[in-house]
Amino acid sequence: MGTPDFIQRIRATAGHQLMLLPGVSAIVFDDEGRVLLGRRADTGEWSVIGGIPEPGEQPATTAVREVFEETGVECVAERVVLVQAAHRPITYPNGDVCQFMDITIRCRAVGGDARVNDEESLEVGWFSVDALPALEEFGLFRIKQALTDAPTWFDPTP
């Protein structure tokens, strides 16, 4: 889907300046304990599934929607894993600058077959947690936290 329409409308007047945006990441496990990943069309790198909530959309709904839109996998949200502001802004090739406040949700697959389901992914697949492709620390940390039964993680630094 790319950039949501409501963000494009804001960008029409805000230009490329830094915008703080909500983001939702979904860490999806299947019955075998494998994690669902997508290889992003914009960077070519493997990543956890995620996206931006629509106005008024609950984070769990965003997680379930994004997983289906990007991978064709149906899932249910189980719990919030972490809440974290990105450490630094991202500058996209078009010059837009964003910094995300990420809510990561652990999800369980309940149906569908993993496949490229939109233009945002080059590949999608299930991976054993001990045989993951190269991932940025962002994804690795979220998968690690989703594997624990610990309370929701947040950065306690004042």
PDB file of C-alpha atoms in Angstrom:
ATOM      1  CA  MET A   1       0.000   0.000   0.000  1.00  0.00           C
ATOM      2  CA  GLY A   2       2.876   2.429   0.601  1.00  0.00           C
ATOM      3  CA  THR A   3       2.274   5.785   2.253  1.00  0.00           C
ATOM      4  CA  PRO A   4      -1.302   6.093   3.582  1.00  0.00           C
ATOM      5  CA  ASP A   5      -3.508   8.733   1.956  1.00  0.00           C
ATOM      6  CA  PHE A   6      -3.884  10.707   5.196  1.00  0.00           C
ATOM      7  CA  ILE A   7      -0.074  11.029   5.474  1.00  0.00           C
ATOM      8  CA  GLN A   8       0.147  12.169   1.838  1.00  0.00           C
ATOM      9  CA  ARG A   9      -2.424  14.883   2.561  1.00  0.00           C
ATOM     10  CA  ILE A  10      -0.410  16.090   5.568  1.00  0.00           C
ATOM     11  CA  ARG A  11       2.804  16.011   3.536  1.00  0.00           C
ATOM     12  CA  ALA A  12       1.169  18.237   0.893  1.00  0.00           C
ATOM     13  CA  THR A  13       1.308  21.118   3.385  1.00  0.00           C
ATOM     14  CA  ALA A  14       4.080  19.989   5.767  1.00  0.00           C
ATOM     15  CA  GLY A  15       6.629  19.202   3.096  1.00  0.00           C
ATOM     16  CA  HIS A  16       9.513  16.881   3.981  1.00  0.00           C
ATOM     17  CA  GLN A  17       9.967  18.097   7.578  1.00  0.00           C
ATOM     18  CA  LEU A  18      10.254  15.618  10.440  1.00  0.00           C
ATOM     19  CA  MET A  19       6.955  13.975  11.411  1.00  0.00           C
ATOM     20  CA  LEU A  20       6.464  11.786  14.478  1.00  0.00           C
ATOM     21  CA  LEU A  21       4.251   8.904  13.375  1.00  0.00           C
ATOM     22  CA  PRO A  22       2.695   5.889  15.053  1.00  0.00           C
ATOM     23  CA  GLY A  23       3.916   2.517  13.855  1.00  0.00           C
ATOM     24  CA  VAL A  24       2.836  -1.023  14.634  1.00  0.00           C
ATOM     25  CA  SER A  25       5.076  -4.067  14.245  1.00  0.00           C
ATOM     26  CA  ALA A  26       3.679  -7.592  14.261  1.00  0.00           C
ATOM     27  CA  ILE A  27       5.769 -10.544  15.403  1.00  0.00           C
ATOM     28  CA  VAL A  28       3.806 -13.486  14.018  1.00  0.00           C
ATOM     29  CA  PHE A  29       4.494 -17.065  15.087  1.00  0.00           C
ATOM     30  CA  ASP A  30       3.042 -20.211  13.569  1.00  0.00           C
ATOM     31  CA  ASP A  31       2.276 -23.494  15.369  1.00  0.00           C
ATOM     32  CA  GLU A  32       5.871 -24.645  14.768  1.00  0.00           C
ATOM     33  CA  GLY A  33       7.297 -21.562  16.516  1.00  0.00           C
ATOM     34  CA  ARG A  34       8.569 -20.009  13.285  1.00  0.00           C
ATOM     35  CA  VAL A  35       8.411 -16.258  12.759  1.00  0.00           C
ATOM     36  CA  LEU A  36       6.948 -14.556   9.679  1.00  0.00           C
ATOM     37  CA  LEU A  37       9.215 -12.077   7.883  1.00  0.00           C
ATOM     38  CA  GLY A  38       9.056 -10.045   4.708  1.00  0.00           C
ATOM     39  CA  ARG A  39      11.841  -8.833   2.438  1.00  0.00           C
ATOM     40  CA  ARG A  40      11.016  -5.162   1.871  1.00  0.00           C
ATOM     41  CA  ALA A  41      10.710  -3.784  -1.658  1.00  0.00           C
ATOM     42  CA  ASP A  42      12.119  -0.385  -0.603  1.00  0.00           C
ATOM     43  CA  THR A  43      15.339  -1.652   1.009  1.00  0.00           C
ATOM     44  CA  GLY A  44      15.665  -5.250  -0.179  1.00  0.00           C
ATOM     45  CA  GLU A  45      16.227  -6.327   3.431  1.00  0.00           C
ATOM     46  CA  TRP A  46      14.328  -8.814   5.597  1.00  0.00           C
ATOM     47  CA  SER A  47      12.158  -7.274   8.299  1.00  0.00           C
ATOM     48  CA  VAL A  48       9.290  -7.910  10.680  1.00  0.00           C
ATOM     49  CA  ILE A  49       5.860  -6.994   9.321  1.00  0.00           C
ATOM     50  CA  GLY A  50       4.436  -3.604  10.198  1.00  0.00           C
ATOM     51  CA  GLY A  51       2.823  -0.379   9.161  1.00  0.00           C
ATOM     52  CA  ILE A  52       1.042   2.819  10.110  1.00  0.00           C
ATOM     53  CA  PRO A  53      -2.405   2.763  11.760  1.00  0.00           C
ATOM     54  CA  GLU A  54      -5.243   4.460   9.950  1.00  0.00           C
ATOM     55  CA  PRO A  55      -6.853   7.310  11.932  1.00  0.00           C
ATOM     56  CA  GLY A  56      -8.855   5.792  14.811  1.00  0.00           C
ATOM     57  CA  GLU A  57      -7.567   2.259  14.162  1.00  0.00           C
ATOM     58  CA  GLN A  58      -6.498   0.271  17.222  1.00  0.00           C
ATOM     59  CA  PRO A  59      -2.899  -1.080  17.219  1.00  0.00           C
ATOM     60  CA  ALA A  60      -4.015  -4.738  17.340  1.00  0.00           C
ATOM     61  CA  THR A  61      -6.270  -4.147  14.338  1.00  0.00           C
ATOM     62  CA  THR A  62      -3.371  -2.517  12.496  1.00  0.00           C
ATOM     63  CA  ALA A  63      -1.128  -5.518  13.201  1.00  0.00           C
ATOM     64  CA  VAL A  64      -3.687  -8.026  11.899  1.00  0.00           C
ATOM     65  CA  ARG A  65      -4.483  -5.880   8.838  1.00  0.00           C
ATOM     66  CA  GLU A  66      -0.848  -5.251   7.914  1.00  0.00           C
ATOM     67  CA  VAL A  67       0.069  -8.930   8.231  1.00  0.00           C
ATOM     68  CA  PHE A  68      -2.748  -9.931   5.899  1.00  0.00           C
ATOM     69  CA  GLU A  69      -2.152  -7.090   3.426  1.00  0.00           C
ATOM     70  CA  GLU A  70       1.556  -7.822   3.125  1.00  0.00           C
ATOM     71  CA  THR A  71       1.674 -11.611   3.462  1.00  0.00           C
ATOM     72  CA  GLY A  72      -1.779 -13.181   3.031  1.00  0.00           C
ATOM     73  CA  VAL A  73      -1.461 -14.712   6.520  1.00  0.00           C
ATOM     74  CA  GLU A  74      -4.428 -14.422   8.877  1.00  0.00           C
ATOM     75  CA  CYS A  75      -3.461 -13.887  12.497  1.00  0.00           C
ATOM     76  CA  VAL A  76      -4.781 -12.877  15.887  1.00  0.00           C
ATOM     77  CA  ALA A  77      -3.112 -10.378  18.186  1.00  0.00           C
ATOM     78  CA  GLU A  78      -2.063 -11.889  21.522  1.00  0.00           C
ATOM     79  CA  ARG A  79      -0.251  -9.200  23.508  1.00  0.00           C
ATOM     80  CA  VAL A  80       1.748  -5.981  23.401  1.00  0.00           C
ATOM     81  CA  VAL A  81       5.454  -6.847  23.425  1.00  0.00           C
ATOM     82  CA  LEU A  82       7.026  -3.401  23.593  1.00  0.00           C
ATOM     83  CA  VAL A  83       6.551   0.317  23.084  1.00  0.00           C
ATOM     84  CA  GLN A  84       9.550   2.275  21.866  1.00  0.00           C
ATOM     85  CA  ALA A  85      10.400   5.487  20.058  1.00  0.00           C
ATOM     86  CA  ALA A  86      12.822   4.987  17.191  1.00  0.00           C
ATOM     87  CA  HIS A  87      16.334   6.092  18.146  1.00  0.00           C
ATOM     88  CA  ARG A  88      16.705   8.257  15.062  1.00  0.00           C
ATOM     89  CA  PRO A  89      14.623   9.681  12.229  1.00  0.00           C
ATOM     90  CA  ILE A  90      14.429   7.912   8.869  1.00  0.00           C
ATOM     91  CA  THR A  91      14.895   9.882   5.661  1.00  0.00           C
ATOM     92  CA  TYR A  92      13.147   8.249   2.724  1.00  0.00           C
ATOM     93  CA  PRO A  93      14.425   8.502  -0.873  1.00  0.00           C
ATOM     94  CA  ASN A  94      11.786  11.169  -1.655  1.00  0.00           C
ATOM     95  CA  GLY A  95      13.152  13.350   1.187  1.00  0.00           C
ATOM     96  CA  ASP A  96      10.369  12.717   3.716  1.00  0.00           C
ATOM     97  CA  VAL A  97      11.688  12.523   7.287  1.00  0.00           C
ATOM     98  CA  CYS A  98       9.826  10.437   9.887  1.00  0.00           C
ATOM     99  CA  GLN A  99      10.427   9.132  13.357  1.00  0.00           C
ATOM    100  CA  PHE A 100       8.192   6.333  14.578  1.00  0.00           C
ATOM    101  CA  MET A 101       6.702   5.474  17.956  1.00  0.00           C
ATOM    102  CA  ASP A 102       6.469   1.707  17.575  1.00  0.00           C
ATOM    103  CA  ILE A 103       4.021  -0.590  19.317  1.00  0.00           C
ATOM    104  CA  THR A 104       5.032  -4.205  18.782  1.00  0.00           C
ATOM    105  CA  ILE A 105       2.382  -6.895  19.081  1.00  0.00           C
ATOM    106  CA  ARG A 106       2.910 -10.640  19.305  1.00  0.00           C
ATOM    107  CA  CYS A 107       0.522 -12.455  16.969  1.00  0.00           C
ATOM    108  CA  ARG A 108      -0.403 -16.061  16.231  1.00  0.00           C
ATOM    109  CA  ALA A 109      -1.075 -17.266  12.695  1.00  0.00           C
ATOM    110  CA  VAL A 110      -4.508 -18.861  12.269  1.00  0.00           C
ATOM    111  CA  GLY A 111      -4.829 -19.224   8.489  1.00  0.00           C
ATOM    112  CA  GLY A 112      -3.738 -18.250   5.005  1.00  0.00           C
ATOM    113  CA  ASP A 113      -0.562 -19.068   3.144  1.00  0.00           C
ATOM    114  CA  ALA A 114       2.525 -16.863   3.336  1.00  0.00           C
ATOM    115  CA  ARG A 115       2.973 -15.122  -0.008  1.00  0.00           C
ATOM    116  CA  VAL A 116       3.818 -11.712  -1.416  1.00  0.00           C
ATOM    117  CA  ASN A 117       0.411 -10.044  -1.186  1.00  0.00           C
ATOM    118  CA  ASP A 118       1.208  -6.416  -2.106  1.00  0.00           C
ATOM    119  CA  GLU A 119       3.885  -4.191  -3.630  1.00  0.00           C
ATOM    120  CA  GLU A 120       5.680  -3.612  -0.293  1.00  0.00           C
ATOM    121  CA  SER A 121       7.397  -7.022  -0.231  1.00  0.00           C
ATOM    122  CA  LEU A 122       9.739  -8.911  -2.556  1.00  0.00           C
ATOM    123  CA  GLU A 123       9.491 -12.163  -0.582  1.00  0.00           C
ATOM    124  CA  VAL A 124       7.785 -13.433   2.558  1.00  0.00           C
ATOM    125  CA  GLY A 125       8.478 -16.560   4.544  1.00  0.00           C
ATOM    126  CA  TRP A 126       8.517 -18.447   7.816  1.00  0.00           C
ATOM    127  CA  PHE A 127      11.845 -18.753   9.629  1.00  0.00           C
ATOM    128  CA  SER A 128      13.009 -20.752  12.610  1.00  0.00           C
ATOM    129  CA  VAL A 129      14.159 -18.316  15.297  1.00  0.00           C
ATOM    130  CA  ASP A 130      17.565 -20.018  15.304  1.00  0.00           C
ATOM    131  CA  ALA A 131      17.953 -19.634  11.520  1.00  0.00           C
ATOM    132  CA  LEU A 132      16.847 -16.066  10.786  1.00  0.00           C
ATOM    133  CA  PRO A 133      18.088 -14.174   7.728  1.00  0.00           C
ATOM    134  CA  ALA A 134      20.117 -11.014   8.319  1.00  0.00           C
ATOM    135  CA  LEU A 135      17.905  -8.579  10.270  1.00  0.00           C
ATOM    136  CA  GLU A 136      18.479  -5.140  11.721  1.00  0.00           C
ATOM    137  CA  GLU A 137      18.572  -4.860  15.514  1.00  0.00           C
ATOM    138  CA  PHE A 138      15.043  -3.390  15.383  1.00  0.00           C
ATOM    139  CA  GLY A 139      13.593  -6.734  14.254  1.00  0.00           C
ATOM    140  CA  LEU A 140      15.898  -8.952  16.292  1.00  0.00           C
ATOM    141  CA  PHE A 141      15.053  -7.163  19.537  1.00  0.00           C
ATOM    142  CA  ARG A 142      11.316  -7.400  18.874  1.00  0.00           C
ATOM    143  CA  ILE A 143      11.489 -11.103  18.096  1.00  0.00           C
ATOM    144  CA  LYS A 144      13.560 -11.689  21.259  1.00  0.00           C
ATOM    145  CA  GLN A 145      11.012  -9.815  23.384  1.00  0.00           C
ATOM    146  CA  ALA A 146       8.084 -11.634  21.752  1.00  0.00           C
ATOM    147  CA  LEU A 147       9.630 -14.980  22.712  1.00  0.00           C
ATOM    148  CA  THR A 148       9.519 -14.109  26.417  1.00  0.00           C
ATOM    149  CA  ASP A 149       6.591 -13.951  28.790  1.00  0.00           C
ATOM    150  CA  ALA A 150       8.002 -10.763  30.279  1.00  0.00           C
ATOM    151  CA  PRO A 151       5.797  -7.711  30.807  1.00  0.00           C
ATOM    152  CA  THR A 152       5.595  -5.156  28.019  1.00  0.00           C
ATOM    153  CA  TRP A 153       9.078  -3.701  27.476  1.00  0.00           C
ATOM    154  CA  PHE A 154       9.712   0.029  27.448  1.00  0.00           C
ATOM    155  CA  ASP A 155      12.875   2.089  27.760  1.00  0.00           C
ATOM    156  CA  PRO A 156      12.988   3.183  31.419  1.00  0.00           C
ATOM    157  CA  THR A 157      15.598   5.866  30.720  1.00  0.00           C
ATOM    158  CA  PRO A 158      14.263   9.278  31.810  1.00  0.00           C
TER     159      PRO A 158
END
